[in-house]
GROMACS .gro file of C-alpha atoms in nm:
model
  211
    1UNK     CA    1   9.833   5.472   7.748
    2UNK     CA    2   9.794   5.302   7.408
    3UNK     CA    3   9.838   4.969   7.556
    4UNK     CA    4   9.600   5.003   7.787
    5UNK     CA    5   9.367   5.108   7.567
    6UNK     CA    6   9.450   4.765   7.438
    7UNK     CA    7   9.361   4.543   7.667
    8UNK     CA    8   9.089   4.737   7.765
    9UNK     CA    9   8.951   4.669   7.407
   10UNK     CA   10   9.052   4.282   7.424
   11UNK     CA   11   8.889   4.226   7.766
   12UNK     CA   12   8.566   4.420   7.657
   13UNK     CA   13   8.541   4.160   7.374
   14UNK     CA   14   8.653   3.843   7.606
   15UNK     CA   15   8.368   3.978   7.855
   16UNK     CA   16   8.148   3.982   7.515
   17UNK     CA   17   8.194   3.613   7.398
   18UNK     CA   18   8.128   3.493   7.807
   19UNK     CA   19   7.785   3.680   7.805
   20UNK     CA   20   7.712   3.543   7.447
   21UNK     CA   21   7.837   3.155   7.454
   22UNK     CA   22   7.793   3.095   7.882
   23UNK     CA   23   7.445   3.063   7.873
   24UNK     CA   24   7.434   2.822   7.563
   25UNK     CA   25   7.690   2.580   7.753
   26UNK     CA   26   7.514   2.600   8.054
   27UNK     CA   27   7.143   2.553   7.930
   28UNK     CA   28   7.018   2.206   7.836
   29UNK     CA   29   6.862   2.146   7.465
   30UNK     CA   30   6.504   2.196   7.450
   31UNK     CA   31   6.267   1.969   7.232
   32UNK     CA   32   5.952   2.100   7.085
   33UNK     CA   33   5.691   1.912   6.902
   34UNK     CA   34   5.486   2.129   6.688
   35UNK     CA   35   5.605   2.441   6.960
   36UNK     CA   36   5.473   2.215   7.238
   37UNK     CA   37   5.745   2.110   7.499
   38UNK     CA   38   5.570   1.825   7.708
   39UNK     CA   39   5.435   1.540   7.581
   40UNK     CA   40   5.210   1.573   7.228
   41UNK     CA   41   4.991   1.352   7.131
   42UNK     CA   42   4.802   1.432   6.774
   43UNK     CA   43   4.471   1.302   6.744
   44UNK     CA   44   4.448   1.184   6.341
   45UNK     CA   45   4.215   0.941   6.175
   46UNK     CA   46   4.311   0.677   5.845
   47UNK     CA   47   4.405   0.855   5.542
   48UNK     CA   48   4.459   1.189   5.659
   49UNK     CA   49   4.710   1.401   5.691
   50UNK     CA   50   4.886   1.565   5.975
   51UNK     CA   51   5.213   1.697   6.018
   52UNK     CA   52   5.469   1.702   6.331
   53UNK     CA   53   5.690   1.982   6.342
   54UNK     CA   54   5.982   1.872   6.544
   55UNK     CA   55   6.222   2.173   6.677
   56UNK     CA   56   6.564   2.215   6.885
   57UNK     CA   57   6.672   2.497   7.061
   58UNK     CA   58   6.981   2.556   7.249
   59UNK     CA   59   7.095   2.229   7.028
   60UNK     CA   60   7.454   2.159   7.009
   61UNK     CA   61   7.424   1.996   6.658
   62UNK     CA   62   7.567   1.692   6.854
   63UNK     CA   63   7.185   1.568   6.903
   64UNK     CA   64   7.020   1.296   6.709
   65UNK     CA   65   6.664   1.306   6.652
   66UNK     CA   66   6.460   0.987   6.575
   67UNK     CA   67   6.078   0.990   6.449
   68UNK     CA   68   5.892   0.710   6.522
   69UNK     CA   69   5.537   0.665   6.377
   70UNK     CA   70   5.205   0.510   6.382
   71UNK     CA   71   5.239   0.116   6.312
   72UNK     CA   72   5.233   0.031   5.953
   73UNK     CA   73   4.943   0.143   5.709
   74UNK     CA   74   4.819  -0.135   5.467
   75UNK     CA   75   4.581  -0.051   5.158
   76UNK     CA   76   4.510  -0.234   4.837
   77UNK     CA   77   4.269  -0.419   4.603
   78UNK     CA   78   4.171  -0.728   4.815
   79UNK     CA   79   3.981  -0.853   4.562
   80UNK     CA   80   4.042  -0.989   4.209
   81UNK     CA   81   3.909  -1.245   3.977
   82UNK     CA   82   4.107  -1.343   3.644
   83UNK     CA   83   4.108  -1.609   3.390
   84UNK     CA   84   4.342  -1.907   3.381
   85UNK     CA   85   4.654  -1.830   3.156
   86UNK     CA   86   4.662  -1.419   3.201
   87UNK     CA   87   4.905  -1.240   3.459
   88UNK     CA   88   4.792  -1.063   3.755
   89UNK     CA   89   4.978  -0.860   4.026
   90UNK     CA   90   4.890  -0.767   4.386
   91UNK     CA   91   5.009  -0.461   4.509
   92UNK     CA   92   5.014  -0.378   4.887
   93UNK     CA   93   5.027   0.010   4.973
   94UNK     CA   94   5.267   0.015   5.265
   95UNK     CA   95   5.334   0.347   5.519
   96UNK     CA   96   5.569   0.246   5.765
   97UNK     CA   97   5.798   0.471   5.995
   98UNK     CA   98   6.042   0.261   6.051
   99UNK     CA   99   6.030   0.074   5.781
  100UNK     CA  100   5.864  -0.294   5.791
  101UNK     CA  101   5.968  -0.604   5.687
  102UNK     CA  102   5.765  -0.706   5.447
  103UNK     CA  103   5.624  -1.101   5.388
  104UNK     CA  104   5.402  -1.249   5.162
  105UNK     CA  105   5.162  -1.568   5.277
  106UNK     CA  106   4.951  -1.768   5.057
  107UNK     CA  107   4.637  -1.924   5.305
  108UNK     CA  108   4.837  -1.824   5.675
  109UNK     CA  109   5.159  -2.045   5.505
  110UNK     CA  110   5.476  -1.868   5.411
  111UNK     CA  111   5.457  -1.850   5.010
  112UNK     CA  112   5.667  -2.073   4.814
  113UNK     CA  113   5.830  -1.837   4.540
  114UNK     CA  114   5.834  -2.015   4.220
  115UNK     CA  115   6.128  -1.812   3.979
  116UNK     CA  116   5.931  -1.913   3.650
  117UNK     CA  117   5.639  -1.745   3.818
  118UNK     CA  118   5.624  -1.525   4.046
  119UNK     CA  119   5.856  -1.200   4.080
  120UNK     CA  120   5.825  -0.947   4.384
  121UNK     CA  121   5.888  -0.534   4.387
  122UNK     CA  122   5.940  -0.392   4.681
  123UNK     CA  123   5.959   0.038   4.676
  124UNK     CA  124   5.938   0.256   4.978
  125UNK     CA  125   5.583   0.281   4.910
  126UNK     CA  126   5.439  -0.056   4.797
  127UNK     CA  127   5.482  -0.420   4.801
  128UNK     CA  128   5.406  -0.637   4.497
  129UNK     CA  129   5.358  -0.990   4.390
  130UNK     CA  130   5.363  -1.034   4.028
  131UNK     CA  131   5.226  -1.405   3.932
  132UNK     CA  132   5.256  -1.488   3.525
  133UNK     CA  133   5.027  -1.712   3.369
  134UNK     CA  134   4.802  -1.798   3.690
  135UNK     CA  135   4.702  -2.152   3.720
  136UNK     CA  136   4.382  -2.290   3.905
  137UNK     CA  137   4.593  -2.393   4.232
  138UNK     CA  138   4.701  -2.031   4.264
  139UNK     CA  139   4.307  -1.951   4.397
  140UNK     CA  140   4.339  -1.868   4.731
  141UNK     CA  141   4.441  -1.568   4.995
  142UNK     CA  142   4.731  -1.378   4.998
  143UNK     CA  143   4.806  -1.159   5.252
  144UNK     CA  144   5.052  -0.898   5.252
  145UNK     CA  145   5.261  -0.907   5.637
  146UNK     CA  146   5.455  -0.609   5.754
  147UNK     CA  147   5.657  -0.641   6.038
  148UNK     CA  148   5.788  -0.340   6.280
  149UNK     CA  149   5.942  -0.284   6.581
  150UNK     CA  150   5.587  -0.151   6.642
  151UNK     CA  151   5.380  -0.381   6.534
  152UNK     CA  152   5.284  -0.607   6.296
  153UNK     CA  153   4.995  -0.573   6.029
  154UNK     CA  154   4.811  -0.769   5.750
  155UNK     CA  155   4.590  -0.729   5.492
  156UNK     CA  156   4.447  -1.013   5.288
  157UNK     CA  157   4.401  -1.042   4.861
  158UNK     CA  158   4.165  -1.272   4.744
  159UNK     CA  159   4.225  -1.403   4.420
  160UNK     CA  160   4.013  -1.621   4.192
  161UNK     CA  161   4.123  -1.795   3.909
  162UNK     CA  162   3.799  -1.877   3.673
  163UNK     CA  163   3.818  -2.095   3.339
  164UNK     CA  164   3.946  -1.921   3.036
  165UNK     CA  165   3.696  -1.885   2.795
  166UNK     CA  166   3.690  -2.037   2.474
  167UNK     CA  167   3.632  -1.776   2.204
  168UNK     CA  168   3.463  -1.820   1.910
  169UNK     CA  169   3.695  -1.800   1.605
  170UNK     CA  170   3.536  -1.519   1.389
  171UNK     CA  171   3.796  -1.476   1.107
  172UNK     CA  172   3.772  -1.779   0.963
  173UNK     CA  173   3.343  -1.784   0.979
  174UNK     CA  174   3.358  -1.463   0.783
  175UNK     CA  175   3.572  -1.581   0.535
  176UNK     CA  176   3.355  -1.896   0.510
  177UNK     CA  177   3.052  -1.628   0.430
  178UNK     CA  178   3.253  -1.442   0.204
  179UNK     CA  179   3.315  -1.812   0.021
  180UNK     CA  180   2.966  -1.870  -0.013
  181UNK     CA  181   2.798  -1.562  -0.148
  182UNK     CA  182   3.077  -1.525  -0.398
  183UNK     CA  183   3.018  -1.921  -0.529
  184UNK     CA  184   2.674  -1.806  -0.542
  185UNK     CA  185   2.667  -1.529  -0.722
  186UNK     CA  186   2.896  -1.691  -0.989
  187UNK     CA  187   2.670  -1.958  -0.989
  188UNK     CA  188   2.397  -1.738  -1.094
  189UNK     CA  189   2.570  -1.535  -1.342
  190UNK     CA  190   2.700  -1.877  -1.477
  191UNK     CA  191   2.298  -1.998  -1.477
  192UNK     CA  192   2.151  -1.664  -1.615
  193UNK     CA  193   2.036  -1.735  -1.935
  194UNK     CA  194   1.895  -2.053  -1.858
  195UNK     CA  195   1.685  -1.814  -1.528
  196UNK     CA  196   1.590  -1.611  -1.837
  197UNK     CA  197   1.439  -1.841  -2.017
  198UNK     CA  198   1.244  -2.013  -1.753
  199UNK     CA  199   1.116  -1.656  -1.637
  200UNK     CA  200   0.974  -1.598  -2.032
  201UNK     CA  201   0.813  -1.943  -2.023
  202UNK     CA  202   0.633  -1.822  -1.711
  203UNK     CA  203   0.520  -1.523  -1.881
  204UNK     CA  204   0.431  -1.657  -2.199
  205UNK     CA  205   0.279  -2.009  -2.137
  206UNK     CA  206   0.110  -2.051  -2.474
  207UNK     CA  207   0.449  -2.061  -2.644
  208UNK     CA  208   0.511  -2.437  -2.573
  209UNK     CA  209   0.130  -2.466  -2.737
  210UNK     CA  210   0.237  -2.331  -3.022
  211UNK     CA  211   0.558  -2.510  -3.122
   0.00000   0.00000   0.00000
């Protein structure tokens, strides 16, 4: 009777594991999008933020999700003006799902990277151009290209190169100053007897008379 208990038992828990596993086999995976099954679309404007909850059920952990977004995002300062000899960089704010190849053009011409001069950083997040010691024939527009299997985007920097200005040396016209009050205070401590005596003469001017 004990073995029959047995497989009683063993069967039970056979029966079990069916009723638990069959109907994972047998039902297809189930994609949600923020608990929505059929097609989502969220509604979002520039700048803000939204978030898509993306959700398996009855997975397999065989699937492979992919998340493709919104074509890339450009932002930056389009605009700058500098003086002739200083070092300015343009950074392009990039959001791109997948990411974007990323191109800069100098008036709609592929740029011509000069090592000396001009370095590039590219992060996850941003795209710059670094350009040392800007010269009057880098005036002009730059635009920042990213390329995606989505699309492709641009966004232009203008950049103006003015004259450096000539400052005025100040060091050396203070210490020209300082030259000249000093020489003339020595020269009238040097002279101050002589002043004396011209100032009693003013005072007294019968005292010439009188001699």
């Amino acid at each position: 009777m004990a073995w029959k208990s047995s497989v009683i038992m063993q069967m039970g828990r056979f029966l079990l594991l069916v009723i638990l596993f069959l109907p994972r086999e047998m039902t297809s995976s189930v994609l949600t999008v923020n608990g929505k099954t059929e097609n989502y679309i969220l509604d979002t404007t520039p700048g803000s933020q939204a978030s898509l909850i993306c959700a398996v059920q009855n997975h397999t952990r065989e699937e492979e999700l992919l998340c493709l977004a919104v074509p890339p995002l450009l932002s930056g300062n389009d605009f700058q003006t500098v003086e002739e000899g200083s070092n300015v960089k343009l950074v392009c704010n990039v959001k791109a799902n997948p990411q974007a190849q990323m191109m800069w053009y100098k008036n709609s011409s592929l740029l011509d990277l000069e090592k000396s001069r001009h370095q590039i950083q590219q992060t996850s997040e941003s795209f710059q151009l670094s350009i040392t010691k800007v010269e009057k024939p880098d005036n002009g527009t730059y635009s920042c290209i990213a390329k995606s299997s989505l699309k492709t985007e641009s966004l232009d920097f203008h950049l103006i190169v003015k004259d450096k200005t000539v400052g005025v040396p100040i060091e050396p016209i203070i210490a020209a100053c300082v030259v000249i009050f000093l020489t003339l205070c020595f020269g009238l401590i040097a002279r101050r007897k002589k002043i004396m005596k011209l100032c009693m003469k003013d005072k007294d001017p019968h005292s010439e008379t009188a001699l």
